[in-house]
C-alpha cells in the first residue's frame, strides 16, 4: 500500500519491529491479521497527526489591514487574540494596520509596503474601489494570500472571503422591521457608513428588496458617509429627522448608533424599532439598556479562526478543505445576549 511515512516511523508508532512492518507493507505474509491491523492503524494515526507535525515550529506572520471605527477594530483584535490558542502548535503573530477613515492612497501605501516587506498573509477589510482591488492583486501576485473580512472585494483574485451573507442579513433586518412595526405608520431611516463598502451595499440591497416585497408602501430614507463615527453621524441623522417628520425606525448598516439615538432624543422624537449590526462595545451597552431592538451579529472569533486557517492552507500547512461557508447570522436581543458579552 502507498504511504508517505518511513518504515521506522510506522514501526515506532505501532510498537512493532521494522521487519514486521516491512512484511505487512509488502504483503510477504507470515504476519497475524491482528498485527497487520496494528500497522494499518499506525499509518492512519500518523496521517491524522501529520497536520500537527507540519505545524510544529511554524510561525505565520499576518498583517491585519482594516478601515473601520475603533470599536470594530478593537473587537477584531480581541477575537483574533482569543483564537490564538486554538491554532497551536503553529504560532500566529500579527501586525495591525488600523485606521478609521482617510484617503485611499494611505491604504494603498500600507498594502504596497506589506508586499515589499513580505508577509505570510493579509486579512483585509477595505472599500471596494479599483485602487484597492489592484493593490490586493499585487499582494496575491507576490505570493501573499489575501483573505477579505466582513466585506468582500469580489473582483480581486483574493484567496477567500470570511464573514456573513450580507444580503441575507439585510433581508433578515427587513423581516424583523416588518414584524415589529406592523401596520403602524412611519418611515425607516437606513444608515450606511460608506457607499464603497460592499458589505453595506449588499445589506442595503437585501433590506430594500425584502421591504419592497413585504411592505411596499413603507418609505425608506437613506443617509450615507457618516463613516460609522459618532462625530459625523449625528449631523446626518439630525438633518434627516428635521427633513422628514415621518421617520420612526432605524436600520443601522454602518454604525454610529450612539449619535443616531442622541439625534432622536435631542429632537424629542421616539424610535420605535432600531436594528443594528455587530456586538461591539457600544452596541452591547445599548442593547443591554434596551435602546436597540436587536443586533444582527456573527461570530468574529469563528471568522478570524477561519481566516488564519485559510492562510495556513495556502502555505500547505493544513490539508485542503472545501470553500469557506458564510458565518451564521445571529439575531441578538436584550434577552439572549452571548454569555461572553453579558459578562462585560
Tab-separated table of N, CA and C in Angstrom, residues 84-179:
chain	number	residue	atom	x	y	z
A	84	UNK	N	-5.989	32.525	19.219
A	84	UNK	CA	-4.603	32.081	19.023
A	84	UNK	C	-4.315	30.719	19.655
A	85	UNK	N	-4.803	30.435	20.879
A	85	UNK	CA	-4.512	29.101	21.440
A	85	UNK	C	-5.055	27.956	20.601
A	86	UNK	N	-6.169	28.164	19.899
A	86	UNK	CA	-6.751	27.087	19.101
A	86	UNK	C	-5.925	26.791	17.853
A	87	UNK	N	-4.995	27.666	17.514
A	87	UNK	CA	-4.185	27.482	16.317
A	87	UNK	C	-2.876	26.751	16.603
A	88	UNK	N	-2.592	26.455	17.870
A	88	UNK	CA	-1.386	25.695	18.217
A	88	UNK	C	-1.447	24.319	17.565
A	89	UNK	N	-0.294	23.718	17.208
A	89	UNK	CA	1.059	24.118	17.589
A	89	UNK	C	1.686	25.190	16.715
A	90	UNK	N	0.983	25.683	15.715
A	90	UNK	CA	1.527	26.811	14.961
A	90	UNK	C	1.493	28.064	15.821
A	91	UNK	N	2.373	28.983	15.528
A	91	UNK	CA	2.400	30.280	16.206
A	91	UNK	C	1.985	31.337	15.197
A	92	UNK	N	0.964	32.106	15.541
A	92	UNK	CA	0.498	33.186	14.675
A	92	UNK	C	0.855	34.511	15.326
A	93	UNK	N	1.620	35.290	14.614
A	93	UNK	CA	1.934	36.649	15.057
A	93	UNK	C	1.247	37.617	14.101
A	94	UNK	N	0.904	38.780	14.600
A	94	UNK	CA	0.123	39.691	13.762
A	94	UNK	C	0.624	41.119	13.897
A	95	UNK	N	0.536	41.814	12.778
A	95	UNK	CA	0.783	43.255	12.734
A	95	UNK	C	-0.533	43.914	12.359
A	96	UNK	N	-0.930	44.920	13.119
A	96	UNK	CA	-2.220	45.559	12.911
A	96	UNK	C	-2.028	46.912	12.234
A	97	UNK	N	-2.806	47.123	11.195
A	97	UNK	CA	-2.778	48.390	10.460
A	97	UNK	C	-4.223	48.895	10.409
A	98	UNK	N	-4.613	49.673	11.408
A	98	UNK	CA	-5.990	50.120	11.553
A	98	UNK	C	-6.094	51.614	11.292
A	99	UNK	N	-7.178	52.005	10.649
A	99	UNK	CA	-7.492	53.424	10.502
A	99	UNK	C	-9.005	53.549	10.417
A	100	UNK	N	-9.521	54.651	10.929
A	100	UNK	CA	-10.966	54.847	10.931
A	100	UNK	C	-11.467	55.386	9.599
A	101	UNK	N	-10.715	56.283	8.998
A	101	UNK	CA	-11.095	56.851	7.706
A	101	UNK	C	-9.845	57.438	7.073
A	102	UNK	N	-9.989	57.988	5.891
A	102	UNK	CA	-8.841	58.591	5.225
A	102	UNK	C	-8.851	58.282	3.752
A	103	UNK	N	-7.979	58.947	2.997
A	103	UNK	CA	-7.925	58.727	1.551
A	103	UNK	C	-7.419	57.338	1.210
A	104	UNK	N	-7.849	56.853	0.046
A	104	UNK	CA	-7.454	55.509	-0.388
A	104	UNK	C	-5.946	55.379	-0.533
A	105	UNK	N	-5.246	56.483	-0.836
A	105	UNK	CA	-3.804	56.409	-1.046
A	105	UNK	C	-3.067	55.906	0.187
A	106	UNK	N	-3.548	56.268	1.377
A	106	UNK	CA	-2.900	55.788	2.607
A	106	UNK	C	-3.023	54.272	2.714
A	107	UNK	N	-4.195	53.763	2.387
A	107	UNK	CA	-4.414	52.323	2.421
A	107	UNK	C	-3.537	51.622	1.385
A	108	UNK	N	-3.411	52.212	0.211
A	108	UNK	CA	-2.573	51.624	-0.835
A	108	UNK	C	-1.121	51.568	-0.405
A	109	UNK	N	-0.649	52.627	0.234
A	109	UNK	CA	0.745	52.632	0.696
A	109	UNK	C	0.988	51.513	1.710
A	110	UNK	N	0.019	51.303	2.583
A	110	UNK	CA	0.152	50.220	3.560
A	110	UNK	C	0.238	48.866	2.868
A	111	UNK	N	-0.661	48.610	1.927
A	111	UNK	CA	-0.675	47.325	1.236
A	111	UNK	C	0.588	47.114	0.401
A	112	UNK	N	1.043	48.151	-0.269
A	112	UNK	CA	2.259	48.012	-1.069
A	112	UNK	C	3.503	47.849	-0.193
A	113	UNK	N	3.502	48.476	0.971
A	113	UNK	CA	4.623	48.295	1.901
A	113	UNK	C	4.678	46.843	2.383
A	114	UNK	N	3.509	46.253	2.655
A	114	UNK	CA	3.464	44.845	3.054
A	114	UNK	C	3.981	43.952	1.923
A	115	UNK	N	3.605	44.273	0.684
A	115	UNK	CA	4.067	43.474	-0.460
A	115	UNK	C	5.586	43.504	-0.572
A	116	UNK	N	6.191	44.668	-0.313
A	116	UNK	CA	7.657	44.778	-0.398
A	116	UNK	C	8.340	44.075	0.772
A	117	UNK	N	7.772	44.227	1.962
A	117	UNK	CA	8.398	43.689	3.169
A	117	UNK	C	8.183	42.195	3.301
A	118	UNK	N	7.047	41.714	2.812
A	118	UNK	CA	6.733	40.294	2.911
A	118	UNK	C	5.797	39.994	4.073
A	119	UNK	N	5.016	38.955	3.931
A	119	UNK	CA	4.041	38.548	4.933
A	119	UNK	C	3.564	37.165	4.558
A	120	UNK	N	3.102	36.393	5.561
A	120	UNK	CA	2.506	35.091	5.252
A	120	UNK	C	1.051	35.236	4.812
A	121	UNK	N	0.433	36.389	5.103
A	121	UNK	CA	-0.954	36.576	4.685
A	121	UNK	C	-1.485	37.916	5.152
A	122	UNK	N	-2.492	38.411	4.439
A	122	UNK	CA	-3.149	39.673	4.782
A	122	UNK	C	-4.633	39.409	4.981
A	123	UNK	N	-5.166	39.844	6.103
A	123	UNK	CA	-6.606	39.834	6.364
A	123	UNK	C	-7.076	41.270	6.185
A	124	UNK	N	-7.991	41.487	5.239
A	124	UNK	CA	-8.261	42.833	4.741
A	124	UNK	C	-9.731	43.204	4.839
A	125	UNK	N	-9.997	44.358	5.442
A	125	UNK	CA	-11.323	44.989	5.389
A	125	UNK	C	-11.119	46.371	4.790
A	126	UNK	N	-11.621	46.551	3.578
A	126	UNK	CA	-11.339	47.790	2.853
A	126	UNK	C	-12.467	48.079	1.888
A	127	UNK	N	-12.594	49.344	1.467
A	127	UNK	CA	-13.619	49.686	0.478
A	127	UNK	C	-13.315	49.044	-0.871
A	128	UNK	N	-14.390	48.735	-1.587
A	128	UNK	CA	-14.264	48.081	-2.892
A	128	UNK	C	-14.112	49.150	-3.969
A	129	UNK	N	-12.881	49.623	-4.126
A	129	UNK	CA	-12.569	50.618	-5.157
A	129	UNK	C	-11.434	50.058	-6.013
A	130	UNK	N	-11.301	50.509	-7.262
A	130	UNK	CA	-10.312	49.903	-8.178
A	130	UNK	C	-8.890	49.927	-7.642
A	131	UNK	N	-8.502	51.002	-6.961
A	131	UNK	CA	-7.122	51.085	-6.467
A	131	UNK	C	-6.836	49.997	-5.429
A	132	UNK	N	-7.788	49.745	-4.541
A	132	UNK	CA	-7.601	48.711	-3.519
A	132	UNK	C	-7.617	47.329	-4.172
A	133	UNK	N	-8.512	47.137	-5.121
A	133	UNK	CA	-8.556	45.870	-5.849
A	133	UNK	C	-7.206	45.573	-6.507
A	134	UNK	N	-6.605	46.598	-7.123
A	134	UNK	CA	-5.306	46.415	-7.774
A	134	UNK	C	-4.215	46.096	-6.761
A	135	UNK	N	-4.244	46.771	-5.604
A	135	UNK	CA	-3.223	46.526	-4.575
A	135	UNK	C	-3.347	45.117	-4.017
A	136	UNK	N	-4.577	44.645	-3.805
A	136	UNK	CA	-4.773	43.270	-3.337
A	136	UNK	C	-4.255	42.279	-4.376
A	137	UNK	N	-4.456	42.597	-5.661
A	137	UNK	CA	-3.927	41.743	-6.718
A	137	UNK	C	-2.412	41.683	-6.708
A	138	UNK	N	-1.779	42.805	-6.389
A	138	UNK	CA	-0.312	42.812	-6.322
A	138	UNK	C	0.191	41.938	-5.168
A	139	UNK	N	-0.533	41.948	-4.065
A	139	UNK	CA	-0.158	41.079	-2.948
A	139	UNK	C	-0.248	39.614	-3.355
A	140	UNK	N	-1.346	39.225	-3.994
A	140	UNK	CA	-1.505	37.840	-4.421
A	140	UNK	C	-0.417	37.457	-5.423
A	141	UNK	N	-0.089	38.382	-6.338
A	141	UNK	CA	0.949	38.105	-7.325
A	141	UNK	C	2.316	37.926	-6.663
A	142	UNK	N	2.499	38.564	-5.510
A	142	UNK	CA	3.755	38.434	-4.766
A	142	UNK	C	3.776	37.190	-3.883
A	143	UNK	N	2.728	36.370	-3.971
A	143	UNK	CA	2.677	35.142	-3.177
A	143	UNK	C	2.161	35.341	-1.773
A	144	UNK	N	1.500	36.462	-1.527
A	144	UNK	CA	0.945	36.750	-0.200
A	144	UNK	C	-0.565	36.572	-0.278
A	145	UNK	N	-1.109	35.519	0.342
A	145	UNK	CA	-2.560	35.295	0.252
A	145	UNK	C	-3.346	36.402	0.960
A	146	UNK	N	-4.445	36.816	0.340
A	146	UNK	CA	-5.306	37.857	0.883
A	146	UNK	C	-6.669	37.242	1.204
A	147	UNK	N	-7.109	37.408	2.445
A	147	UNK	CA	-8.441	36.977	2.865
A	147	UNK	C	-9.233	38.229	3.215
A	148	UNK	N	-10.376	38.420	2.563
A	148	UNK	CA	-11.204	39.580	2.873
A	148	UNK	C	-12.113	39.235	4.047
A	149	UNK	N	-12.275	40.213	4.944
A	149	UNK	CA	-13.014	40.008	6.189
A	149	UNK	C	-14.223	40.925	6.224
A	150	UNK	N	-15.403	40.368	6.446
A	150	UNK	CA	-16.658	41.097	6.672
A	150	UNK	C	-17.195	41.734	5.389
A	151	UNK	N	-16.298	42.347	4.609
A	151	UNK	CA	-16.707	42.949	3.345
A	151	UNK	C	-15.767	42.462	2.247
A	152	UNK	N	-16.335	42.112	1.103
A	152	UNK	CA	-15.558	41.406	0.088
A	152	UNK	C	-15.035	42.353	-0.995
A	153	UNK	N	-14.042	41.858	-1.716
A	153	UNK	CA	-13.535	42.503	-2.933
A	153	UNK	C	-13.616	41.448	-4.037
A	154	UNK	N	-14.825	41.197	-4.552
A	154	UNK	CA	-15.009	40.040	-5.438
A	154	UNK	C	-14.278	40.130	-6.764
A	155	UNK	N	-13.881	41.324	-7.170
A	155	UNK	CA	-13.183	41.448	-8.449
A	155	UNK	C	-11.700	41.108	-8.332
A	156	UNK	N	-11.210	40.879	-7.116
A	156	UNK	CA	-9.802	40.538	-6.941
A	156	UNK	C	-9.609	39.033	-7.036
A	157	UNK	N	-8.340	38.634	-7.088
A	157	UNK	CA	-8.006	37.212	-7.043
A	157	UNK	C	-7.768	36.789	-5.600
A	158	UNK	N	-8.443	37.472	-4.656
A	158	UNK	CA	-8.230	37.168	-3.231
A	158	UNK	C	-8.461	35.676	-2.967
A	159	UNK	N	-7.821	35.185	-1.918
A	159	UNK	CA	-7.885	33.760	-1.606
A	159	UNK	C	-9.306	33.348	-1.237
A	160	UNK	N	-9.968	34.138	-0.374
A	160	UNK	CA	-11.313	33.790	0.091
A	160	UNK	C	-11.909	34.980	0.830
A	161	UNK	N	-13.208	34.899	1.052
A	161	UNK	CA	-13.935	35.867	1.879
A	161	UNK	C	-14.437	35.136	3.118
A	162	UNK	N	-14.286	35.768	4.287
A	162	UNK	CA	-14.887	35.230	5.511
A	162	UNK	C	-15.812	36.290	6.100
A	163	UNK	N	-16.953	35.855	6.556
A	163	UNK	CA	-17.957	36.757	7.107
A	163	UNK	C	-19.334	36.221	6.794
A	164	UNK	N	-20.339	37.011	7.096
A	164	UNK	CA	-21.714	36.567	6.895
A	164	UNK	C	-22.176	36.846	5.471
A	165	UNK	N	-23.326	36.295	5.129
A	165	UNK	CA	-24.014	36.602	3.872
A	165	UNK	C	-24.729	37.927	4.099
A	166	UNK	N	-24.156	39.007	3.597
A	166	UNK	CA	-24.662	40.331	3.929
A	166	UNK	C	-26.029	40.620	3.320
A	167	UNK	N	-26.293	40.084	2.158
A	167	UNK	CA	-27.617	40.289	1.563
A	167	UNK	C	-28.684	39.607	2.423
A	168	UNK	N	-28.374	38.411	2.905
A	168	UNK	CA	-29.313	37.710	3.791
A	168	UNK	C	-29.494	38.462	5.106
A	169	UNK	N	-28.409	39.075	5.597
A	169	UNK	CA	-28.516	39.860	6.829
A	169	UNK	C	-29.464	41.040	6.638
A	170	UNK	N	-29.353	41.731	5.501
A	170	UNK	CA	-30.250	42.839	5.226
A	170	UNK	C	-31.694	42.389	5.128
A	171	UNK	N	-31.937	41.244	4.474
A	171	UNK	CA	-33.298	40.719	4.367
A	171	UNK	C	-33.837	40.334	5.739
A	172	UNK	N	-32.970	39.803	6.603
A	172	UNK	CA	-33.386	39.468	7.968
A	172	UNK	C	-33.810	40.724	8.718
A	173	UNK	N	-33.034	41.794	8.555
A	173	UNK	CA	-33.398	43.064	9.199
A	173	UNK	C	-34.756	43.550	8.708
A	174	UNK	N	-35.030	43.415	7.418
A	174	UNK	CA	-36.318	43.832	6.868
A	174	UNK	C	-37.453	42.994	7.445
A	175	UNK	N	-37.225	41.699	7.582
A	175	UNK	CA	-38.251	40.824	8.165
A	175	UNK	C	-38.578	41.264	9.589
A	176	UNK	N	-37.550	41.508	10.389
A	176	UNK	CA	-37.781	41.938	11.769
A	176	UNK	C	-38.481	43.290	11.807
A	177	UNK	N	-38.035	44.198	10.945
A	177	UNK	CA	-38.643	45.520	10.907
A	177	UNK	C	-40.133	45.420	10.585
A	178	UNK	N	-40.468	44.600	9.603
A	178	UNK	CA	-41.865	44.438	9.235
A	178	UNK	C	-42.695	43.831	10.353
A	179	UNK	N	-42.110	42.854	11.059
A	179	UNK	CA	-42.842	42.224	12.158
A	179	UNK	C	-43.085	43.204	13.301
